[in-house]
PDB file of C-alpha atoms in Angstrom:
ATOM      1  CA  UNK M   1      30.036 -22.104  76.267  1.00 84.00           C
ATOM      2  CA  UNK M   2      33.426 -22.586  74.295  1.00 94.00           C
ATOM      3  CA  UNK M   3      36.705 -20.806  74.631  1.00 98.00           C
ATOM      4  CA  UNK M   4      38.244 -18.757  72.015  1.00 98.00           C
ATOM      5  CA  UNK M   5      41.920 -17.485  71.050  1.00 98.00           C
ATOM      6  CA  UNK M   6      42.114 -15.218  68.277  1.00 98.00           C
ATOM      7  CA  UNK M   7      45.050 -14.590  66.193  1.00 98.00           C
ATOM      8  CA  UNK M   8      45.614 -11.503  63.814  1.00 98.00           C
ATOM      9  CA  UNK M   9      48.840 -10.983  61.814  1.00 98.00           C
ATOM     10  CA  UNK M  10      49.714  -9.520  58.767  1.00 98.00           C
ATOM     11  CA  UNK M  11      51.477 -11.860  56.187  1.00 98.00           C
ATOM     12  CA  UNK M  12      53.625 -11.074  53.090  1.00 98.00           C
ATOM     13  CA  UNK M  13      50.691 -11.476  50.312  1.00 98.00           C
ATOM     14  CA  UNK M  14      53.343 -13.007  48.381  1.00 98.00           C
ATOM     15  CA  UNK M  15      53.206 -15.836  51.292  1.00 97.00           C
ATOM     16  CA  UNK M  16      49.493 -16.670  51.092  1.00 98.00           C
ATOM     17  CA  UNK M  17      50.413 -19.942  50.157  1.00 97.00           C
ATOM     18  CA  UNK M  18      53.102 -20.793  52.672  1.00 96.00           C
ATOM     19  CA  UNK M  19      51.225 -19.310  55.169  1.00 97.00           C
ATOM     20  CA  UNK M  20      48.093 -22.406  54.572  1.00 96.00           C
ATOM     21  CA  UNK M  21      50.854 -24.635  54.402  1.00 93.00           C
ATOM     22  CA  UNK M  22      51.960 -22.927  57.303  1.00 92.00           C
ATOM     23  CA  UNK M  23      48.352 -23.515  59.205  1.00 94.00           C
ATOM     24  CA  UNK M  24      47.919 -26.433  58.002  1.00 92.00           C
ATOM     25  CA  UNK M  25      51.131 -27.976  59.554  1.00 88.00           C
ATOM     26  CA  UNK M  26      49.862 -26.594  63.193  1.00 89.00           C
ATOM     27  CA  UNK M  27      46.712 -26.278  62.970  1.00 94.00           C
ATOM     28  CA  UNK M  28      46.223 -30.269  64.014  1.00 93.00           C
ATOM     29  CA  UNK M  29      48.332 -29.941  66.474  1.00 93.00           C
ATOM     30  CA  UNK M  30      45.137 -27.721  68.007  1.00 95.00           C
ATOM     31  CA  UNK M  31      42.576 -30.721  67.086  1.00 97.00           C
ATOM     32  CA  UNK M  32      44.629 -33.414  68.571  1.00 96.00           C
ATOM     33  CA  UNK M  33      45.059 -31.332  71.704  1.00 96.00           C
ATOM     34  CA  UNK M  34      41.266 -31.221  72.115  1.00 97.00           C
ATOM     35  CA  UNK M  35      40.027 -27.863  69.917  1.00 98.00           C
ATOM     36  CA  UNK M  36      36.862 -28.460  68.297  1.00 98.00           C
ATOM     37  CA  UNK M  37      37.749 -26.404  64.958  1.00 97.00           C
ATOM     38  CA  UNK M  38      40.486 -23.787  63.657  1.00 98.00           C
ATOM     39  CA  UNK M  39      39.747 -21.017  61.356  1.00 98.00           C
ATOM     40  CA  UNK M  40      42.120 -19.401  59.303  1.00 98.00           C
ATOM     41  CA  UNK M  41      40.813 -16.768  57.547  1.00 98.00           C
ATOM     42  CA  UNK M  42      42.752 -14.223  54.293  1.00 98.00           C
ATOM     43  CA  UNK M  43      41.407 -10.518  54.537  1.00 98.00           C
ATOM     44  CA  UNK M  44      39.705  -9.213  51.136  1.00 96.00           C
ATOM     45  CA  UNK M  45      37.460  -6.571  52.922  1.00 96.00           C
ATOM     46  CA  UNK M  46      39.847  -4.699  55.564  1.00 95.00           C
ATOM     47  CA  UNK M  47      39.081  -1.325  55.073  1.00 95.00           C
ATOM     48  CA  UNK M  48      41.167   1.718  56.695  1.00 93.00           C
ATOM     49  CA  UNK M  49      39.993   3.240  60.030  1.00 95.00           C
ATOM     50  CA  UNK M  50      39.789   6.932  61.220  1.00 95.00           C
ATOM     51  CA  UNK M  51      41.564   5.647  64.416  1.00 95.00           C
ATOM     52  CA  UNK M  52      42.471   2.326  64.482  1.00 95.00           C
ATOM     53  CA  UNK M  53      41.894  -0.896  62.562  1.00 96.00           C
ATOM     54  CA  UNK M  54      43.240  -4.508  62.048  1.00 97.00           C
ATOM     55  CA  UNK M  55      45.672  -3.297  59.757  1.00 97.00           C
ATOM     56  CA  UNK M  56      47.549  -0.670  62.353  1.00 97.00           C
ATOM     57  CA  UNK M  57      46.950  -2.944  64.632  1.00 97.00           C
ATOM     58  CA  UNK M  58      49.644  -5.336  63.832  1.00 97.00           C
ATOM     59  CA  UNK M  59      51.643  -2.726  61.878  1.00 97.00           C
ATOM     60  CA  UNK M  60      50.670  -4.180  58.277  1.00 97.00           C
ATOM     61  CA  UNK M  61      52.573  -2.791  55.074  1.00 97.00           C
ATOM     62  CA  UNK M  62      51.285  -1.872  51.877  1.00 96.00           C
ATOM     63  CA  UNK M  63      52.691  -5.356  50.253  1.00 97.00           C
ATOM     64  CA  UNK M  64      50.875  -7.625  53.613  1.00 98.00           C
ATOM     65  CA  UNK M  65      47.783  -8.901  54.292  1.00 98.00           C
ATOM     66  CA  UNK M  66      46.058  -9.212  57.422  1.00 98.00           C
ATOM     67  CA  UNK M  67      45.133 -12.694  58.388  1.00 98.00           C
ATOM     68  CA  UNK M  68      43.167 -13.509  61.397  1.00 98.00           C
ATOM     69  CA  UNK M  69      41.895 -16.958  63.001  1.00 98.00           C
ATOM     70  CA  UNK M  70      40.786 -18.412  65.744  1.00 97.00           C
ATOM     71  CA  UNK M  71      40.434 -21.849  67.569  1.00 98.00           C
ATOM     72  CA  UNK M  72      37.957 -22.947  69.437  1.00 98.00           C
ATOM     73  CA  UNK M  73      37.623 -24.817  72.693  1.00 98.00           C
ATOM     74  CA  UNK M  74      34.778 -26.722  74.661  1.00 98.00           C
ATOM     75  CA  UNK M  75      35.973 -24.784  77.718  1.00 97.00           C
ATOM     76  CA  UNK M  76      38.974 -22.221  79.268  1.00 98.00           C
ATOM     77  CA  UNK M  77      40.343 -25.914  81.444  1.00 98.00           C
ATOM     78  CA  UNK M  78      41.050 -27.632  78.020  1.00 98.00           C
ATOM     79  CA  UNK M  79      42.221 -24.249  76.421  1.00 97.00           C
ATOM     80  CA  UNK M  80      44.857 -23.950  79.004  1.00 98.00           C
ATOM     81  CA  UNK M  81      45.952 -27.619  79.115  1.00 97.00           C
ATOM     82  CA  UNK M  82      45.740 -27.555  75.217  1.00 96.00           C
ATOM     83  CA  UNK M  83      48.289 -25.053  74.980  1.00 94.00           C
ATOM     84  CA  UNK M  84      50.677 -26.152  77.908  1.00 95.00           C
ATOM     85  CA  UNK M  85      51.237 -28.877  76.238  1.00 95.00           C
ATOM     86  CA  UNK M  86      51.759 -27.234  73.030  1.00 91.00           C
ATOM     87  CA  UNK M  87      54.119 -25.448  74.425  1.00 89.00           C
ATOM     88  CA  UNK M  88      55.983 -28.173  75.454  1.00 91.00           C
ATOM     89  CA  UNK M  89      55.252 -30.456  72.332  1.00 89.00           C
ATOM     90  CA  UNK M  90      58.547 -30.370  69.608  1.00 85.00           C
ATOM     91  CA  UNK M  91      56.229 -30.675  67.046  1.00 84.00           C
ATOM     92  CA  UNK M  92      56.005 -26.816  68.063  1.00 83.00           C
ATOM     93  CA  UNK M  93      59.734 -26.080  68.014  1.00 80.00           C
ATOM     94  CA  UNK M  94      60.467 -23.221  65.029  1.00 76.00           C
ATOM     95  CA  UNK M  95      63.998 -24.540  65.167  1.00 82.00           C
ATOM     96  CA  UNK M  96      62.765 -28.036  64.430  1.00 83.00           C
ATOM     97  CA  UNK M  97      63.903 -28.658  60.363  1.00 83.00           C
ATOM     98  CA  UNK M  98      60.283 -30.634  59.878  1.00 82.00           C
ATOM     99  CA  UNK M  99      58.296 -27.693  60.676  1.00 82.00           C
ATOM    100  CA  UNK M 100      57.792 -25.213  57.657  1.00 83.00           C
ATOM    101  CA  UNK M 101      59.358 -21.483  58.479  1.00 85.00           C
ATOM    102  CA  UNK M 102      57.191 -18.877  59.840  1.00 89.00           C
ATOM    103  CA  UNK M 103      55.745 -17.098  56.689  1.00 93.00           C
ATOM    104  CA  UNK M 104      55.268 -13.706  59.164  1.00 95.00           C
ATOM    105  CA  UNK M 105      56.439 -11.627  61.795  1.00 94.00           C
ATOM    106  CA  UNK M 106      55.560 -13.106  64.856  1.00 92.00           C
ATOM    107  CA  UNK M 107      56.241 -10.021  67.064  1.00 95.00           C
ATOM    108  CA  UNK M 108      53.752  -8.221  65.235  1.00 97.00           C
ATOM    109  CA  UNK M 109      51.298 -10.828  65.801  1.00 97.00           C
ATOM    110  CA  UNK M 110      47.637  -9.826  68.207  1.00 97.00           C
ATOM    111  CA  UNK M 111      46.240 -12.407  70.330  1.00 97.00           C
ATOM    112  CA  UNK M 112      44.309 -13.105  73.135  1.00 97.00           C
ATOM    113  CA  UNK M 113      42.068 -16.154  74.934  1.00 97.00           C
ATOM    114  CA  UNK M 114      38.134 -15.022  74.875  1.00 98.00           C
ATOM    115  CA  UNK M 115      35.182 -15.861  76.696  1.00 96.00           C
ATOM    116  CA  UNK M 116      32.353 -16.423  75.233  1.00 94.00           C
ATOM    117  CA  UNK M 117      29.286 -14.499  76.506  1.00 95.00           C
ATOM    118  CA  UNK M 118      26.756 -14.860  73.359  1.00 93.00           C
ATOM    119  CA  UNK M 119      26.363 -17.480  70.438  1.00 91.00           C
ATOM    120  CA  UNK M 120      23.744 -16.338  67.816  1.00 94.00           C
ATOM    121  CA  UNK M 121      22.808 -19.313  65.039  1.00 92.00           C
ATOM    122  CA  UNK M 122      20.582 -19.342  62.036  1.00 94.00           C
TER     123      UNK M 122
END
């Protein structure tokens, strides 16, 4: 079964735009590194918890949204050489002057590598 890292972070709304831009820039950087898709996904239905939700969870303001995404991989091996060299790839440099600026706080970004354990399809 595939691999999965989600992402959840909450953006400036104001940013919704640089933030696919954003995506967009890095998100083939994923593909060419051997994930089979990358979803980025704008929250319209987050409601408010009674003890925690994705909003609290990465500290979101009144004026942010909470984005989340994943990417998936045929397996954990090509997960973690994927993102090795990612790491190591300038393309991934936030002080390189061709990438486009963070559009968030990365410190209050969520994330974690998931195994997958059921898949469900119409």
């Amino acid at each position: 079964m595939s691999y999965i890292d989600g992402f959840v972070m909450a953006v400036p709304t104001a940013n919704k735009q640089k933030f696919i831009e954003h995506a967009s820039h890095f998100d083939h950087l994923f593909i060419e590194l051997g994930a089979l898709r990358v979803i980025e996904s704008w929250g319209n239905d987050v409601p408010d918890g009674k003890v925690t939700d994705f909003r609290r969870a990465v500290q979101a303001t009144a004026d942010e949204t909470v984005a989340f995404a994943w990417v998936e991989w045929p397996d954990k091996a090509t997960r973690d050489a994927g993102m090795k060299k990612m790491a190591e790839d300038p393309r991934m440099d936030p002080n390189n002057p061709e990438n486009p600026p963070i559009p968030f706080d990365g410190k209050r970004m969520i994330f974690g590598g998931f195994e997958q354990v059921l898949e469900v399809k119409a």
